[in-house]
Amino acid sequence: MSHEGENKEKLGFLSKYMTVWVFVTMLAGVLIGYYVPGVKDKLGSSKIANVSVPMTVGLLWMMYPILCNVRYEILHKMASTRTFWKNIAFSLVVNWIIAPAIMLALGWATLPDLPEYRSGLMLVGTARCIAMVLIWNRMAGGDEELCAIIVAVNSLLQLVLYGPLSYVYVVVFSKGTSMGINMWPVVQSVLIFLGIPLAAAVLTRLILRRISPSFYDEKFMPFISPTSFLALLFVIIVIFASQGHDIVVNIKTLIRVIVPLILYFTIMFFTVLYVCYYYYVPYKTTSVHSFTAASNNFELAIAVAAGVYGETSNEAMAATIGPLVEVPLLLLFVRVLLYVKSRWYDNRIKA
């Protein structure tokens, strides 16, 4: 039996009904946030890089098992191929040129009278994903090595590009609220949310596989892999519990901000999916590009919005809505991609 097959068996009913579990945890989070007094303050009482400790722990653990599965020992072989560099170039264009421009256009089209919320949207649009994309890609059966590399490249570019890019889009193009970007929150976000789980995963793989490859592949990974999905459920509860009260109270304004986010995620995902399918890009690579294009680094966007404008600002609220839309929508896109694979990709291979 394959390593992937064992992981799926270990997940059992969790993986079979993952959509149900995600929506149950979303609902539970909203109810907790609305009916339990002070839960938002309690969850946010201790923070790391402007992100609550519970959220930080959940995100780190969510990424760790996935990064443990990356075969770092063969990455140099991947980097020696022309196809690899084509994938990197395509991802860079989509993530750093097209995606922010799409968010800008949608912000002006849907929120012309709400510059503060438009500013928050642009902070989301210019923050490329380094966490959630790993788990969406895994659920869809994408190429985990390529996904990890693109995540690493986006993280390094964030250190250089996020500050000036977000300033230009928020202040110049979007005519939003003025801002002074402090690059330290950006550095913190990358070091914590990618650096820690990546370093831990590399050390784990190098040490345990050197001691016993069979133990690592047949015992350790099948045991630890399902915990990434459990960590995702925990993160969802924390996100929705933190914002449950605001979701219910400010539902009208939130709906207006939700509209451009839904359009953004949908346009990015299906456009990249169509382009990849049209040009006969393999399914596993298509999964990586589709999810990296449609995902955003909400931890960074929220941290910067809170640090620059304040935690109670409209900019921070708009940035916070990002994951509330992204989580259920990207989960739906996992199902869409699996359906596309079974109906189109598999038939294309057979033909």
Coordinates of C-alpha atoms in Angstrom, one line a residue:
M1 CA 0.0 0.0 0.0
S2 CA 1.3 3.5 -0.8
H3 CA 2.2 6.1 1.7
E4 CA -0.6 8.3 0.5
G5 CA -3.1 5.5 0.7
E6 CA -2.2 4.8 4.4
N7 CA -2.6 8.5 5.2
K8 CA -6.1 8.5 3.7
E9 CA -7.1 5.4 5.7
K10 CA -5.8 6.9 8.9
L11 CA -8.0 10.0 8.3
G12 CA -11.0 7.7 8.0
F13 CA -14.3 9.4 8.5
L14 CA -12.6 12.8 9.0
S15 CA -11.4 12.9 5.4
K16 CA -14.6 11.3 4.0
Y17 CA -16.7 14.1 5.6
M18 CA -14.1 16.9 5.7
T19 CA -16.6 19.4 4.2
V20 CA -19.1 18.7 6.9
W21 CA -16.5 18.9 9.7
V22 CA -15.2 22.3 8.4
F23 CA -18.7 23.8 8.3
V24 CA -19.5 22.4 11.7
T25 CA -16.4 24.0 13.2
M26 CA -17.2 27.3 11.4
L27 CA -20.7 27.3 12.9
A28 CA -19.4 26.3 16.3
G29 CA -16.8 29.1 16.1
V30 CA -19.5 31.7 15.3
L31 CA -21.8 30.5 18.1
I32 CA -18.9 30.6 20.6
G33 CA -17.9 34.0 19.5
Y34 CA -21.4 35.4 19.7
Y35 CA -22.7 33.7 22.9
V36 CA -19.5 33.4 25.1
P37 CA -18.7 36.8 26.6
G38 CA -15.1 38.0 26.2
V39 CA -13.9 35.0 24.1
K40 CA -12.3 37.3 21.5
D41 CA -10.3 39.1 24.3
K42 CA -9.3 35.8 25.9
L43 CA -8.1 34.3 22.6
G44 CA -6.2 37.4 21.8
S45 CA -4.8 38.0 25.3
S46 CA -1.4 36.6 24.3
K47 CA 0.0 37.2 20.8
I48 CA 3.0 36.3 18.7
A49 CA 3.7 38.7 15.7
N50 CA 0.2 40.2 16.3
V51 CA -1.4 36.8 15.9
S52 CA -3.0 35.1 18.9
V53 CA -1.1 32.3 20.5
P54 CA -3.9 29.7 19.8
M55 CA -3.9 30.7 16.1
T56 CA -0.2 30.6 15.9
V57 CA 0.0 27.1 17.5
G58 CA -2.7 25.8 15.1
L59 CA -1.1 27.2 12.0
L60 CA 2.4 25.9 12.9
W61 CA 1.1 22.4 13.6
M62 CA -1.1 22.5 10.4
M63 CA 2.0 23.1 8.3
Y64 CA 4.5 20.8 10.1
P65 CA 3.1 17.4 9.0
I66 CA 2.8 18.6 5.4
L67 CA 6.3 19.9 5.3
C68 CA 7.6 16.6 6.9
N69 CA 6.3 14.9 3.8
V70 CA 8.3 17.0 1.4
R71 CA 11.3 15.0 -0.1
Y72 CA 14.0 17.6 0.5
E73 CA 16.6 15.2 -0.7
I74 CA 15.4 15.4 -4.3
L75 CA 14.7 19.1 -4.6
H76 CA 18.0 19.8 -6.3
K77 CA 17.0 17.3 -9.0
M78 CA 13.7 19.2 -9.5
A79 CA 15.5 22.5 -9.7
S80 CA 17.7 21.2 -12.6
T81 CA 14.7 20.8 -15.0
R82 CA 13.4 23.4 -17.4
T83 CA 9.8 22.6 -16.4
F84 CA 10.5 23.5 -12.8
W85 CA 11.6 27.0 -13.7
K86 CA 8.6 27.5 -16.0
N87 CA 6.4 26.6 -13.0
I88 CA 8.2 29.1 -10.8
A89 CA 8.0 31.9 -13.5
F90 CA 4.3 31.2 -14.0
S91 CA 3.6 31.3 -10.3
L92 CA 5.5 34.6 -9.8
V93 CA 3.6 36.3 -12.6
V94 CA 0.2 35.1 -11.3
N95 CA 0.9 35.8 -7.6
W96 CA 2.8 39.1 -7.8
I97 CA 1.4 40.9 -10.9
I98 CA -2.0 39.5 -11.8
A99 CA -3.5 38.8 -8.3
P100 CA -3.0 42.2 -6.8
A101 CA -4.3 43.9 -9.9
I102 CA -7.4 41.7 -9.8
M103 CA -8.0 42.6 -6.2
L104 CA -7.5 46.3 -7.0
A105 CA -10.1 46.2 -9.8
L106 CA -12.6 44.4 -7.7
G107 CA -12.1 46.8 -4.8
W108 CA -12.9 49.8 -6.9
A109 CA -15.8 48.0 -8.6
T110 CA -17.6 46.9 -5.4
L111 CA -16.3 49.3 -2.7
P112 CA -15.9 52.7 -4.4
D113 CA -17.4 54.5 -1.3
L114 CA -15.5 52.6 1.4
P115 CA -11.8 53.4 1.1
E116 CA -10.9 52.0 4.5
Y117 CA -12.3 48.6 3.7
R118 CA -10.8 48.8 0.2
S119 CA -7.4 49.4 1.9
G120 CA -7.9 46.2 4.0
L121 CA -8.7 44.3 0.8
M122 CA -5.5 45.4 -0.8
L123 CA -3.5 44.3 2.2
V124 CA -5.0 40.8 1.7
G125 CA -4.5 40.9 -2.1
T126 CA -0.8 41.7 -1.9
A127 CA 0.0 39.0 0.8
R128 CA 0.7 35.7 -0.9
C129 CA -0.1 32.5 0.9
I130 CA 2.4 30.6 2.9
A131 CA 0.2 28.4 5.1
M132 CA -3.3 27.3 4.1
V133 CA -2.3 26.6 0.5
L134 CA -0.3 23.6 1.7
I135 CA -3.3 21.9 3.2
W136 CA -5.7 22.7 0.3
N137 CA -3.1 21.3 -2.1
R138 CA -2.7 18.2 0.0
M139 CA -6.5 17.6 0.1
A140 CA -6.7 17.9 -3.7
G141 CA -3.7 15.5 -4.2
G142 CA -1.3 18.1 -5.6
D143 CA 2.4 18.1 -5.9
E144 CA 3.6 18.7 -2.3
E145 CA 7.3 19.3 -3.2
L146 CA 6.5 22.0 -5.8
C147 CA 4.0 23.6 -3.5
A148 CA 6.5 23.8 -0.7
I149 CA 9.1 25.4 -3.0
I150 CA 6.6 28.0 -4.3
V151 CA 5.6 28.8 -0.7
A152 CA 9.2 29.3 0.2
V153 CA 9.8 31.5 -2.9
N154 CA 6.7 33.6 -2.1
S155 CA 7.9 33.9 1.5
L156 CA 11.3 35.2 0.5
L157 CA 9.7 37.7 -1.9
Q158 CA 7.4 38.9 0.8
L159 CA 10.3 40.1 2.8
V160 CA 11.3 42.4 -0.1
L161 CA 8.0 43.2 -1.9
Y162 CA 5.2 43.3 0.6
G163 CA 6.0 46.6 2.1
P164 CA 6.4 48.7 -1.1
L165 CA 3.8 46.7 -3.0
S166 CA 1.1 47.1 -0.4
Y167 CA 1.9 50.8 0.0
V168 CA 1.6 51.4 -3.7
Y169 CA -1.7 49.5 -4.0
V170 CA -3.2 50.9 -0.9
V171 CA -2.2 54.6 -1.0
V172 CA -1.5 55.2 -4.7
F173 CA -3.7 53.0 -6.8
S174 CA -6.6 52.4 -4.3
K175 CA -6.6 56.0 -3.0
G176 CA -7.0 54.4 0.4
T177 CA -5.8 55.5 3.9
S178 CA -2.2 56.6 4.4
M179 CA 0.1 54.1 5.9
G180 CA 3.7 53.7 7.0
I181 CA 4.8 50.1 6.6
N182 CA 7.1 48.7 9.3
M183 CA 8.9 45.7 7.6
W184 CA 9.4 43.9 10.9
P185 CA 5.9 42.4 11.0
V186 CA 6.5 41.0 7.5
V187 CA 9.8 39.5 8.6
Q188 CA 8.2 38.1 11.8
S189 CA 5.4 36.5 9.8
V190 CA 7.7 34.7 7.4
L191 CA 10.1 33.6 10.1
I192 CA 7.4 32.3 12.4
F193 CA 4.8 30.8 10.1
L194 CA 7.2 29.3 7.6
G195 CA 10.6 29.3 9.2
I196 CA 9.7 27.4 12.4
P197 CA 7.6 24.5 10.8
L198 CA 10.0 24.3 7.8
A199 CA 13.1 24.0 10.1
A200 CA 11.4 21.5 12.3
A201 CA 10.2 19.4 9.4
V202 CA 13.7 19.3 7.7
L203 CA 15.4 18.3 10.9
T204 CA 12.7 15.7 11.6
R205 CA 13.0 14.1 8.2
L206 CA 16.8 14.2 8.1
I207 CA 17.2 12.7 11.5
L208 CA 14.4 10.1 11.6
R209 CA 15.0 8.9 8.0
R210 CA 18.7 8.5 8.7
I211 CA 17.9 6.4 11.8
S212 CA 15.2 4.3 10.1
P213 CA 13.6 5.1 6.7
S214 CA 11.0 2.4 7.1
F215 CA 9.9 3.7 10.5
Y216 CA 9.6 7.3 9.1
D217 CA 7.7 6.3 6.0
E218 CA 5.5 3.5 7.4
K219 CA 4.9 4.6 11.0
F220 CA 5.7 8.2 11.7
M221 CA 4.2 9.8 8.6
P222 CA 1.0 7.8 8.6
F223 CA 0.6 8.7 12.3
I224 CA 1.3 12.5 12.0
S225 CA -0.2 13.3 8.6
P226 CA -3.9 13.3 9.7
T227 CA -3.1 15.8 12.5
S228 CA -2.7 18.6 9.9
F229 CA -6.4 18.4 9.2
L230 CA -7.2 18.4 12.9
A231 CA -5.1 21.5 13.3
L232 CA -7.0 23.1 10.4
L233 CA -10.3 22.4 12.3
F234 CA -8.8 24.0 15.4
V235 CA -7.6 27.1 13.4
I236 CA -11.1 27.5 11.9
I237 CA -12.7 27.4 15.4
V238 CA -10.3 30.0 16.6
I239 CA -10.8 32.3 13.6
F240 CA -14.6 32.2 13.7
A241 CA -14.8 32.4 17.5
S242 CA -12.6 35.5 17.5
Q243 CA -14.9 37.2 14.9
G244 CA -18.2 35.5 15.7
H245 CA -19.7 38.6 17.4
D246 CA -18.6 41.0 14.8
I247 CA -19.9 38.7 12.0
V248 CA -23.4 38.8 13.5
V249 CA -23.5 42.5 14.5
N250 CA -21.9 43.9 11.3
I251 CA -23.4 41.5 8.9
K252 CA -24.5 44.2 6.3
T253 CA -21.1 45.8 6.0
L254 CA -19.4 42.4 6.0
I255 CA -21.6 41.2 3.1
R256 CA -20.3 44.1 1.0
V257 CA -16.7 43.2 1.7
I258 CA -17.4 39.5 1.2
V259 CA -18.5 40.1 -2.4
P260 CA -15.2 41.2 -3.8
L261 CA -13.4 38.5 -1.9
I262 CA -15.7 35.8 -3.3
L263 CA -15.1 37.2 -6.8
Y264 CA -11.4 37.4 -6.2
F265 CA -10.9 33.8 -5.0
T266 CA -13.2 32.5 -7.7
I267 CA -11.6 34.4 -10.6
M268 CA -8.1 33.5 -9.6
F269 CA -8.8 29.8 -9.0
F270 CA -10.8 29.1 -12.2
T271 CA -8.7 31.2 -14.5
V272 CA -5.5 29.4 -13.5
L273 CA -7.3 26.1 -13.6
Y274 CA -8.5 26.8 -17.1
V275 CA -5.1 27.9 -18.3
C276 CA -3.4 24.9 -16.9
Y277 CA -5.9 22.5 -18.3
Y278 CA -5.8 24.2 -21.7
Y279 CA -2.1 23.9 -21.9
Y280 CA -2.0 20.2 -20.7
V281 CA -0.3 21.0 -17.4
P282 CA -0.3 17.8 -15.3
Y283 CA -3.0 17.6 -12.6
K284 CA -0.7 17.7 -9.6
T285 CA 1.0 20.8 -10.9
T286 CA -2.4 22.4 -11.8
S287 CA -3.5 21.9 -8.2
V288 CA -0.5 23.8 -6.9
H289 CA -0.9 26.7 -9.2
S290 CA -4.7 26.9 -8.7
F291 CA -4.4 27.1 -4.9
T292 CA -1.4 29.3 -4.7
A293 CA -3.1 31.8 -7.0
A294 CA -6.3 31.8 -5.0
S295 CA -4.9 31.7 -1.5
N296 CA -3.5 34.6 0.6
N297 CA -1.4 35.1 3.7
F298 CA -4.2 36.3 6.0
E299 CA -1.9 36.1 9.0
L300 CA 0.4 38.7 7.5
A301 CA -2.5 40.9 6.2
I302 CA -4.2 40.9 9.6
A303 CA -1.0 41.5 11.5
V304 CA 0.0 44.5 9.3
A305 CA -3.5 46.0 9.3
A306 CA -3.7 45.8 13.1
G307 CA -0.2 47.1 13.5
V308 CA -0.6 50.1 11.1
Y309 CA -4.2 51.1 11.6
G310 CA -5.2 49.4 14.9
E311 CA -7.0 46.2 15.8
T312 CA -10.4 47.9 15.8
S313 CA -10.0 49.7 12.5
N314 CA -12.1 49.1 9.4
E315 CA -8.9 48.1 7.6
A316 CA -8.2 45.3 10.1
M317 CA -11.8 44.2 9.9
A318 CA -11.6 43.9 6.1
A319 CA -8.4 41.9 6.4
T320 CA -10.0 39.7 9.0
I321 CA -12.9 38.9 6.7
G322 CA -10.4 37.3 4.3
P323 CA -10.0 34.0 6.0
L324 CA -13.7 33.9 6.8
V325 CA -14.3 33.7 3.1
E326 CA -11.2 31.9 2.0
V327 CA -11.6 28.8 4.3
P328 CA -15.1 27.7 3.1
L329 CA -14.5 28.7 -0.5
L330 CA -11.1 27.0 -0.9
L331 CA -12.6 23.9 0.7
L332 CA -15.3 24.0 -2.0
F333 CA -12.6 24.4 -4.6
V334 CA -10.9 21.3 -3.3
R335 CA -14.0 19.4 -4.2
V336 CA -14.2 21.1 -7.5
L337 CA -10.7 20.2 -8.4
L338 CA -11.2 16.5 -7.4
Y339 CA -14.3 16.5 -9.6
V340 CA -12.4 18.0 -12.5
K341 CA -9.7 15.4 -12.0
S342 CA -12.2 12.5 -12.1
R343 CA -14.2 13.8 -15.0
W344 CA -11.6 15.5 -17.3
Y345 CA -8.0 14.8 -16.3
D346 CA -8.4 11.0 -15.8
N347 CA -10.3 10.7 -19.1
R348 CA -7.6 12.7 -20.8
I349 CA -5.0 10.3 -19.5
K350 CA -7.0 7.2 -20.6
A351 CA -7.5 8.7 -24.1

